[in-house]
mmCIF file of C-alpha atoms in Angstrom:
data_model
loop_
_atom_site.group_PDB
_atom_site.id
_atom_site.type_symbol
_atom_site.label_atom_id
_atom_site.label_comp_id
_atom_site.label_asym_id
_atom_site.label_seq_id
_atom_site.Cartn_x
_atom_site.Cartn_y
_atom_site.Cartn_z
ATOM 1 C CA MET A 1 103.551 89.680 66.472
ATOM 2 C CA GLU A 2 107.026 90.929 66.142
ATOM 3 C CA GLU A 3 106.439 94.270 67.538
ATOM 4 C CA GLN A 4 105.717 92.942 70.963
ATOM 5 C CA SER A 5 108.984 90.841 70.467
ATOM 6 C CA LYS A 6 111.252 94.062 70.000
ATOM 7 C CA ASN A 7 109.179 95.886 72.892
ATOM 8 C CA LYS A 8 110.347 93.200 75.651
ATOM 9 C CA LYS A 9 112.900 93.549 77.871
ATOM 10 C CA ILE A 10 115.879 91.819 78.068
ATOM 11 C CA TYR A 11 117.304 91.232 81.480
ATOM 12 C CA THR A 12 120.936 90.211 82.407
ATOM 13 C CA PRO A 13 121.436 86.991 84.374
ATOM 14 C CA LYS A 14 121.725 89.177 88.073
ATOM 15 C CA GLN A 15 118.625 90.727 87.113
ATOM 16 C CA ALA A 16 116.493 87.545 85.230
ATOM 17 C CA LYS A 17 117.861 86.037 88.720
ATOM 18 C CA LEU A 18 116.214 88.297 91.014
ATOM 19 C CA LYS A 19 113.239 88.497 89.440
ATOM 20 C CA ALA A 20 113.378 84.616 89.019
ATOM 21 C CA GLU A 21 113.745 84.858 93.522
ATOM 22 C CA SER A 22 110.661 87.200 93.253
ATOM 23 C CA TYR A 23 108.342 85.289 91.190
ATOM 24 C CA CYS A 24 109.091 82.141 92.783
ATOM 25 C CA ALA A 25 108.758 83.425 96.346
ATOM 26 C CA TYR A 26 104.995 84.116 95.390
ATOM 27 C CA GLN A 27 103.896 80.970 95.000
ATOM 28 C CA GLU A 28 106.087 77.797 94.468
ATOM 29 C CA ARG A 29 106.978 76.680 90.997
ATOM 30 C CA SER A 30 107.988 73.995 88.723
ATOM 31 C CA GLN A 31 112.223 74.008 87.480
ATOM 32 C CA GLN A 32 109.972 73.838 83.701
ATOM 33 C CA GLU A 33 108.374 77.365 84.859
ATOM 34 C CA VAL A 34 110.572 79.116 85.762
ATOM 35 C CA ARG A 35 113.245 77.824 82.952
ATOM 36 C CA ASP A 36 110.374 79.366 80.292
ATOM 37 C CA LYS A 37 110.296 82.452 81.883
ATOM 38 C CA LEU A 38 114.039 82.794 82.200
ATOM 39 C CA TYR A 39 114.146 81.666 78.303
ATOM 40 C CA GLY A 40 111.323 84.441 77.477
ATOM 41 C CA TRP A 41 113.404 87.129 79.751
ATOM 42 C CA GLY A 42 115.764 86.315 77.268
ATOM 43 C CA LEU A 43 118.853 84.528 78.763
ATOM 44 C CA HIS A 44 120.942 81.691 76.408
ATOM 45 C CA HIS A 45 120.561 78.206 78.172
ATOM 46 C CA ASP A 46 123.957 78.027 79.776
ATOM 47 C CA GLU A 47 122.725 81.709 81.389
ATOM 48 C CA VAL A 48 119.504 79.861 82.135
ATOM 49 C CA GLU A 49 120.922 76.302 83.846
ATOM 50 C CA ASP A 50 122.775 78.301 86.178
ATOM 51 C CA VAL A 51 119.988 81.007 87.017
ATOM 52 C CA ILE A 52 117.980 77.667 88.057
ATOM 53 C CA SER A 53 121.136 75.925 89.686
ATOM 54 C CA GLU A 54 121.446 78.932 91.677
ATOM 55 C CA LEU A 55 117.844 78.835 92.794
ATOM 56 C CA ILE A 56 117.836 76.184 94.129
ATOM 57 C CA THR A 57 120.814 76.077 96.666
ATOM 58 C CA ASP A 58 119.350 79.198 97.897
ATOM 59 C CA ASN A 59 115.858 77.046 98.192
ATOM 60 C CA PHE A 60 113.451 79.341 96.016
ATOM 61 C CA LEU A 61 113.203 76.534 93.788
ATOM 62 C CA ASN A 62 112.311 73.064 95.184
ATOM 63 C CA GLU A 63 110.854 70.535 92.566
ATOM 64 C CA GLU A 64 109.564 68.261 95.733
ATOM 65 C CA ARG A 65 108.101 70.797 97.486
ATOM 66 C CA PHE A 66 106.451 72.463 94.179
ATOM 67 C CA ALA A 67 104.833 68.923 93.360
ATOM 68 C CA ILE A 68 103.518 68.087 96.935
ATOM 69 C CA ALA A 69 101.774 71.959 96.924
ATOM 70 C CA TYR A 70 100.656 71.595 93.686
ATOM 71 C CA ALA A 71 98.905 67.928 94.095
ATOM 72 C CA GLN A 72 97.349 69.620 97.407
ATOM 73 C CA GLY A 73 96.324 72.646 95.869
ATOM 74 C CA LYS A 74 94.694 71.202 92.921
ATOM 75 C CA LEU A 75 92.775 68.182 95.631
ATOM 76 C CA ARG A 76 91.676 70.730 97.549
ATOM 77 C CA MET A 77 90.531 73.961 94.795
ATOM 78 C CA LYS A 78 90.002 71.714 92.455
ATOM 79 C CA GLY A 79 88.786 68.499 93.448
ATOM 80 C CA TRP A 80 91.067 66.919 90.965
ATOM 81 C CA GLY A 81 91.564 63.264 91.884
ATOM 82 C CA LYS A 82 95.697 61.221 91.305
ATOM 83 C CA ILE A 83 94.916 60.400 87.516
ATOM 84 C CA LYS A 84 94.271 64.260 86.415
ATOM 85 C CA ILE A 85 96.802 65.422 89.077
ATOM 86 C CA LYS A 86 100.101 62.991 87.877
ATOM 87 C CA HIS A 87 98.934 63.643 84.430
ATOM 88 C CA HIS A 88 99.533 67.938 84.549
ATOM 89 C CA LEU A 89 102.279 67.377 86.828
ATOM 90 C CA LYS A 90 103.849 65.026 83.924
ATOM 91 C CA ASN A 91 103.103 68.018 81.683
ATOM 92 C CA LYS A 92 105.276 70.344 83.752
ATOM 93 C CA ARG A 93 108.307 68.028 83.865
ATOM 94 C CA VAL A 94 107.876 67.115 87.149
ATOM 95 C CA SER A 95 109.717 63.585 87.872
ATOM 96 C CA ASP A 96 107.746 60.196 88.928
ATOM 97 C CA PRO A 97 109.580 59.724 91.981
ATOM 98 C CA LEU A 98 108.854 63.089 92.705
ATOM 99 C CA ILE A 99 105.189 62.654 91.688
ATOM 100 C CA ARG A 100 105.118 59.340 93.714
ATOM 101 C CA ILE A 101 106.065 61.701 96.479
ATOM 102 C CA ALA A 102 103.430 64.068 95.676
ATOM 103 C CA LEU A 103 100.936 61.745 95.487
ATOM 104 C CA ASN A 104 101.861 59.807 98.791
ATOM 105 C CA ALA A 105 101.808 63.265 100.266
ATOM 106 C CA LEU A 106 97.663 63.433 99.594
ATOM 107 C CA ASP A 107 95.788 62.530 103.141
ATOM 108 C CA ILE A 108 93.726 59.887 102.222
ATOM 109 C CA ASP A 109 90.828 60.533 104.641
ATOM 110 C CA GLU A 110 90.809 63.618 102.563
ATOM 111 C CA TYR A 111 90.682 62.252 99.485
ATOM 112 C CA ILE A 112 88.316 60.363 99.898
ATOM 113 C CA GLY A 113 86.226 62.626 101.804
ATOM 114 C CA ILE A 114 86.641 64.605 98.375
ATOM 115 C CA LEU A 115 85.864 61.876 96.236
ATOM 116 C CA LYS A 116 82.338 61.665 98.288
ATOM 117 C CA THR A 117 81.537 65.107 98.153
ATOM 118 C CA ILE A 118 81.702 65.245 94.439
ATOM 119 C CA ILE A 119 79.735 62.526 94.241
ATOM 120 C CA ASP A 120 76.898 63.367 96.590
ATOM 121 C CA LYS A 121 76.954 66.970 94.923
ATOM 122 C CA LYS A 122 77.147 66.136 91.264
ATOM 123 C CA ALA A 123 74.202 63.605 92.229
ATOM 124 C CA GLY A 124 71.707 65.742 94.360
ATOM 125 C CA LYS A 125 69.816 62.811 95.804
ATOM 126 C CA ASP A 126 70.562 59.727 97.420
ATOM 127 C CA LEU A 127 72.218 57.159 95.305
ATOM 128 C CA SER A 128 70.591 54.012 95.074
ATOM 129 C CA LYS A 129 67.788 56.143 93.874
ATOM 130 C CA LEU A 130 69.817 56.722 91.017
ATOM 131 C CA SER A 131 69.242 54.843 87.588
ATOM 132 C CA MET A 132 71.495 53.143 85.795
ATOM 133 C CA LEU A 133 72.134 55.741 83.057
ATOM 134 C CA GLU A 134 72.383 58.699 85.301
ATOM 135 C CA LYS A 135 74.951 56.311 87.590
ATOM 136 C CA ASN A 136 76.759 56.248 84.434
ATOM 137 C CA LYS A 137 76.705 59.969 83.806
ATOM 138 C CA LEU A 138 78.465 60.325 87.337
ATOM 139 C CA ILE A 139 80.813 57.580 86.787
ATOM 140 C CA ARG A 140 81.822 59.415 83.773
ATOM 141 C CA HIS A 141 81.991 63.020 85.585
ATOM 142 C CA VAL A 142 84.095 61.395 88.625
ATOM 143 C CA LEU A 143 86.278 59.447 85.675
ATOM 144 C CA GLY A 144 86.904 63.058 84.518
ATOM 145 C CA LYS A 145 87.917 64.383 87.403
ATOM 146 C CA GLY A 146 90.688 62.184 87.511
ATOM 147 C CA PHE A 147 89.506 59.459 90.677
ATOM 148 C CA GLU A 148 90.613 56.107 90.301
ATOM 149 C CA GLN A 149 87.671 53.951 89.158
ATOM 150 C CA GLU A 150 87.821 51.381 91.944
ATOM 151 C CA LEU A 151 86.914 54.085 94.494
ATOM 152 C CA ILE A 152 83.890 55.614 92.066
ATOM 153 C CA TYR A 153 82.327 51.788 91.483
ATOM 154 C CA GLY A 154 82.826 51.720 95.242
ATOM 155 C CA TYR A 155 81.131 54.470 96.583
ATOM 156 C CA ILE A 156 78.420 54.789 93.602
ATOM 157 C CA LEU A 157 77.634 51.055 93.291
ATOM 158 C CA HIS A 158 78.113 49.787 96.097
ATOM 159 C CA GLY A 159 78.091 52.337 98.754
ATOM 160 C CA LYS A 160 82.106 51.851 100.455
ATOM 161 C CA THR A 161 85.410 52.642 99.205
#
């Protein structure tokens, strides 16, 4: 373990900023992700905050843009619902107002469509032919994906959302 930390390259603030710009240009990042990277590169608190400020000023780092991209990506790629997305954004230390903006930016028709696709695919047959036990199992699965209980019950039990 000590050998790894000895071999880790330490960057100057200027080098770290260039590396962080590249890191942020590759994909949207949260401030906390970048902050963790900068600390990992050997920068101290004041240097980290200076680099973060410069990245924000130069538009390499934008928390709102990150939150929206993250929410849309997780919905489309992983089939996550709003509850799970919100939880993960909180873990990335995104503020509550930005989380609300990101969740409101999700297209509701696409959201419902993905929910229905997940349910239909998991059910494997007509929902009306499922036993209560099968419906309960299906509901637990979709709740685990982070979708809202009302939407799930509405579709599985009543056929509408």
